[in-house]
Amino acid sequence: MAIMRVNPTRMELTRLKKRLQVARRGHKLLKDKLDELMKQFLDLVRKNKELREKVEEMLMKVHQDFLIARAVMSSEGLDAALMLPKQNISLDVSTQNIMSVEVPVLNFTTSSSDESDIYPYGFASTSGELDGAISTLSQVLPYMLELAQMEKSSQLLAQEIEKTRRRVNALEYVMIPQLTETIKYISMKLDENERGNITRLMKVKDMMLEQAHNYEAKLNGA
């Protein structure tokens, strides 16, 4: 791991130690966030799978009922029965926060509370299979909206997981090792300089003692 280009001073050493402390704390927080994101994501994927299977099963029943209805009714009669729906649906889109990720929340309201308004026709000229298809479609709509909400939430969480994982890896494998090596390098340099200073001081002391000894010897000789 390459060290940073810095001056090996005590001030720089103190600054880098603080950066290392912040980096380690940030790494722990991001790692905890990543673990919780993964937990939320896996729970969402599991629920998404169960809901998708349920929706596909209901839509398959709708498709089968429509095929039978088309077989027993004329195309003109089927088109006329479905031409003028009685009920309108309003979709409300909001958001909720999951681990700093804004995910969608989908809710819908109908223009009428009368359950029979889902059938835009009279029952005299239509088949029971068409009634069953319309009824199942009405029942599957909330599940389809929930499925859309889950799939979009899963996509957004997956993007956040990837972004957070890159940050965790950058701290764990690049910044923290680089700071650690640089701190080690500066500490070695400072220790080396300190040993050099001590050596020079000892030499100066020896020279001063030698000069004092020679001066004393001269005085005694005189």
Short mmCIF file of C-alpha atoms in Angstrom, two decimals:
data_model
loop_
_atom_site.label_atom_id
_atom_site.label_comp_id
_atom_site.label_asym_id
_atom_site.label_seq_id
_atom_site.Cartn_x
_atom_site.Cartn_y
_atom_site.Cartn_z
CA MET A 1 0.00 0.00 0.00
CA ALA A 2 1.48 3.35 -1.09
CA ILE A 3 1.87 5.96 1.62
CA MET A 4 0.60 9.52 1.31
CA ARG A 5 2.92 12.33 0.29
CA VAL A 6 3.12 14.29 3.53
CA ASN A 7 5.74 16.02 5.64
CA PRO A 8 6.84 13.70 8.48
CA THR A 9 6.08 16.12 11.30
CA ARG A 10 4.34 15.66 14.63
CA MET A 11 1.55 18.01 13.56
CA GLU A 12 0.95 15.90 10.45
CA LEU A 13 1.05 12.74 12.55
CA THR A 14 -1.64 14.12 14.90
CA ARG A 15 -3.80 15.17 11.94
CA LEU A 16 -3.55 11.75 10.28
CA LYS A 17 -4.34 9.94 13.53
CA LYS A 18 -7.55 11.97 13.80
CA ARG A 19 -8.41 11.15 10.17
CA LEU A 20 -7.81 7.47 10.86
CA GLN A 21 -10.09 7.59 13.89
CA VAL A 22 -12.85 9.25 11.83
CA ALA A 23 -12.33 6.77 8.97
CA ARG A 24 -12.66 3.78 11.32
CA ARG A 25 -15.79 5.21 12.91
CA GLY A 26 -17.26 5.93 9.47
CA HIS A 27 -16.39 2.42 8.32
CA LYS A 28 -18.23 0.90 11.28
CA LEU A 29 -21.32 3.05 10.69
CA LEU A 30 -21.38 2.25 6.97
CA LYS A 31 -20.84 -1.46 7.68
CA ASP A 32 -23.79 -1.45 10.11
CA LYS A 33 -25.87 0.38 7.51
CA LEU A 34 -24.88 -2.16 4.84
CA ASP A 35 -25.85 -5.07 7.07
CA GLU A 36 -29.27 -3.53 7.81
CA LEU A 37 -29.81 -2.70 4.13
CA MET A 38 -29.06 -6.31 3.21
CA LYS A 39 -31.52 -7.55 5.84
CA GLN A 40 -34.25 -5.21 4.58
CA PHE A 41 -33.48 -6.13 0.96
CA LEU A 42 -33.62 -9.89 1.54
CA ASP A 43 -36.91 -9.57 3.44
CA LEU A 44 -38.31 -7.51 0.59
CA VAL A 45 -37.12 -9.98 -2.06
CA ARG A 46 -38.70 -12.88 -0.20
CA LYS A 47 -42.04 -11.08 0.13
CA ASN A 48 -41.77 -9.93 -3.49
CA LYS A 49 -41.36 -13.52 -4.68
CA GLU A 50 -44.41 -14.73 -2.73
CA LEU A 51 -46.54 -11.81 -3.94
CA ARG A 52 -45.45 -12.21 -7.57
CA GLU A 53 -46.48 -15.87 -7.53
CA LYS A 54 -49.88 -14.89 -6.11
CA VAL A 55 -50.41 -12.13 -8.70
CA GLU A 56 -49.37 -14.39 -11.59
CA GLU A 57 -51.76 -17.09 -10.39
CA MET A 58 -54.66 -14.61 -10.19
CA LEU A 59 -53.85 -13.10 -13.59
CA MET A 60 -53.73 -16.58 -15.09
CA LYS A 61 -57.27 -17.17 -13.78
CA VAL A 62 -58.37 -13.82 -15.28
CA HIS A 63 -56.88 -14.81 -18.63
CA GLN A 64 -58.61 -18.19 -18.60
CA ASP A 65 -61.99 -16.67 -17.70
CA PHE A 66 -61.66 -14.07 -20.45
CA LEU A 67 -60.84 -16.77 -22.99
CA ILE A 68 -63.93 -18.73 -22.01
CA ALA A 69 -66.05 -15.56 -22.04
CA ARG A 70 -64.78 -14.70 -25.52
CA ALA A 71 -65.63 -18.21 -26.64
CA VAL A 72 -69.25 -18.09 -25.41
CA MET A 73 -69.94 -14.43 -26.24
CA SER A 74 -69.70 -12.54 -29.50
CA SER A 75 -66.84 -10.08 -29.94
CA GLU A 76 -69.35 -7.24 -30.36
CA GLY A 77 -71.18 -8.22 -27.17
CA LEU A 78 -67.91 -8.47 -25.19
CA ASP A 79 -66.67 -5.10 -26.47
CA ALA A 80 -70.02 -3.45 -25.70
CA ALA A 81 -70.07 -4.89 -22.17
CA LEU A 82 -66.64 -3.43 -21.35
CA MET A 83 -66.98 -0.16 -23.24
CA LEU A 84 -68.30 2.12 -20.46
CA PRO A 85 -66.79 1.42 -17.00
CA LYS A 86 -68.76 2.69 -14.00
CA GLN A 87 -65.85 3.11 -11.64
CA ASN A 88 -62.74 5.29 -11.74
CA ILE A 89 -59.53 4.76 -9.76
CA SER A 90 -57.24 7.47 -8.39
CA LEU A 91 -53.65 6.58 -7.58
CA ASP A 92 -51.79 8.33 -4.78
CA VAL A 93 -47.98 8.12 -4.75
CA SER A 94 -46.00 9.00 -1.63
CA THR A 95 -42.65 7.90 -0.19
CA GLN A 96 -41.23 6.39 2.97
CA ASN A 97 -37.68 6.31 4.26
CA ILE A 98 -35.86 2.98 4.60
CA MET A 99 -32.26 3.43 5.80
CA SER A 100 -31.96 6.83 4.07
CA VAL A 101 -33.56 5.47 0.88
CA GLU A 102 -36.80 7.09 -0.30
CA VAL A 103 -39.01 4.24 -1.57
CA PRO A 104 -42.47 4.66 -3.13
CA VAL A 105 -45.77 3.97 -1.38
CA LEU A 106 -48.73 3.40 -3.71
CA ASN A 107 -52.35 3.73 -2.59
CA PHE A 108 -55.53 3.92 -4.62
CA THR A 109 -59.10 5.04 -4.07
CA THR A 110 -62.21 4.23 -6.10
CA SER A 111 -64.86 6.71 -7.18
CA SER A 112 -67.59 4.48 -5.74
CA SER A 113 -67.81 2.36 -2.61
CA ASP A 114 -70.45 0.09 -4.19
CA GLU A 115 -68.73 -3.22 -4.98
CA SER A 116 -71.19 -3.97 -7.78
CA ASP A 117 -69.90 -0.95 -9.72
CA ILE A 118 -66.90 -3.00 -10.85
CA TYR A 119 -69.25 -4.56 -13.44
CA PRO A 120 -69.87 -2.03 -16.24
CA TYR A 121 -72.73 -4.06 -17.72
CA GLY A 122 -75.96 -5.83 -16.93
CA PHE A 123 -75.84 -9.54 -16.15
CA ALA A 124 -78.56 -10.62 -18.60
CA SER A 125 -76.43 -10.69 -21.75
CA THR A 126 -73.01 -11.66 -20.34
CA SER A 127 -71.42 -14.89 -19.21
CA GLY A 128 -70.49 -15.91 -15.68
CA GLU A 129 -66.85 -16.29 -16.77
CA LEU A 130 -66.71 -12.59 -17.66
CA ASP A 131 -68.10 -11.77 -14.19
CA GLY A 132 -65.39 -13.96 -12.65
CA ALA A 133 -62.65 -12.28 -14.70
CA ILE A 134 -63.83 -8.79 -13.70
CA SER A 135 -64.12 -9.82 -10.04
CA THR A 136 -60.63 -11.35 -9.99
CA LEU A 137 -59.18 -8.27 -11.72
CA SER A 138 -60.72 -6.09 -9.01
CA GLN A 139 -59.18 -8.30 -6.33
CA VAL A 140 -55.73 -8.47 -7.94
CA LEU A 141 -55.32 -4.69 -8.41
CA PRO A 142 -54.18 -3.97 -4.80
CA TYR A 143 -51.68 -6.84 -5.03
CA MET A 144 -50.35 -5.54 -8.36
CA LEU A 145 -49.78 -2.09 -6.87
CA GLU A 146 -48.07 -3.63 -3.84
CA LEU A 147 -45.91 -5.72 -6.15
CA ALA A 148 -44.92 -2.64 -8.18
CA GLN A 149 -44.08 -0.85 -4.93
CA MET A 150 -41.95 -3.77 -3.71
CA GLU A 151 -40.07 -4.18 -6.99
CA LYS A 152 -39.22 -0.47 -7.19
CA SER A 153 -38.19 -0.49 -3.52
CA SER A 154 -35.98 -3.54 -4.14
CA GLN A 155 -34.33 -1.77 -7.08
CA LEU A 156 -33.63 1.38 -5.04
CA LEU A 157 -32.31 -0.63 -2.08
CA ALA A 158 -30.05 -2.65 -4.39
CA GLN A 159 -28.58 0.60 -5.77
CA GLU A 160 -28.01 1.94 -2.25
CA ILE A 161 -26.42 -1.38 -1.19
CA GLU A 162 -23.98 -1.22 -4.10
CA LYS A 163 -23.12 2.42 -3.34
CA THR A 164 -22.62 1.69 0.37
CA ARG A 165 -20.54 -1.42 -0.38
CA ARG A 166 -18.20 0.64 -2.58
CA ARG A 167 -17.73 3.16 0.24
CA VAL A 168 -17.09 0.42 2.80
CA ASN A 169 -14.53 -1.24 0.51
CA ALA A 170 -12.84 2.10 -0.23
CA LEU A 171 -12.43 2.75 3.49
CA GLU A 172 -11.49 -0.82 4.40
CA TYR A 173 -9.04 -1.59 1.59
CA VAL A 174 -7.71 1.83 0.54
CA MET A 175 -8.06 4.73 2.96
CA ILE A 176 -7.61 2.99 6.34
CA PRO A 177 -4.56 0.92 5.22
CA GLN A 178 -3.06 4.00 3.53
CA LEU A 179 -3.52 6.13 6.65
CA THR A 180 -2.13 3.33 8.83
CA GLU A 181 0.98 2.93 6.65
CA THR A 182 1.53 6.69 6.48
CA ILE A 183 1.23 7.03 10.26
CA LYS A 184 3.69 4.16 10.66
CA TYR A 185 6.09 5.82 8.20
CA ILE A 186 5.92 9.21 9.97
CA SER A 187 6.37 7.58 13.39
CA MET A 188 9.47 5.75 12.12
CA LYS A 189 10.84 8.97 10.64
CA LEU A 190 10.25 10.89 13.87
CA ASP A 191 11.87 8.10 15.92
CA GLU A 192 14.79 8.08 13.52
CA ASN A 193 15.19 11.86 13.80
CA GLU A 194 14.94 11.66 17.57
CA ARG A 195 17.64 8.99 17.70
CA GLY A 196 19.77 11.16 15.44
CA ASN A 197 19.27 14.17 17.72
CA ILE A 198 20.18 12.11 20.78
CA THR A 199 23.33 10.86 19.03
CA ARG A 200 24.33 14.42 18.10
CA LEU A 201 23.68 15.63 21.65
CA MET A 202 25.83 12.83 23.06
CA LYS A 203 28.63 13.75 20.66
CA VAL A 204 28.35 17.41 21.64
CA LYS A 205 28.41 16.40 25.30
CA ASP A 206 31.52 14.25 24.75
CA MET A 207 33.22 17.12 22.92
CA MET A 208 32.35 19.52 25.71
CA LEU A 209 33.63 17.10 28.34
CA GLU A 210 36.81 16.57 26.35
CA GLN A 211 37.34 20.33 26.00
CA ALA A 212 36.71 20.81 29.71
CA HIS A 213 39.18 18.01 30.53
CA ASN A 214 41.87 19.52 28.28
CA TYR A 215 41.29 22.98 29.79
CA GLU A 216 41.61 21.56 33.28
CA ALA A 217 44.78 19.72 32.30
CA LYS A 218 46.31 22.92 30.97
CA LEU A 219 45.47 24.74 34.17
CA ASN A 220 47.08 22.01 36.27
CA GLY A 221 50.17 22.00 34.04
CA ALA A 222 50.54 25.71 34.39
#
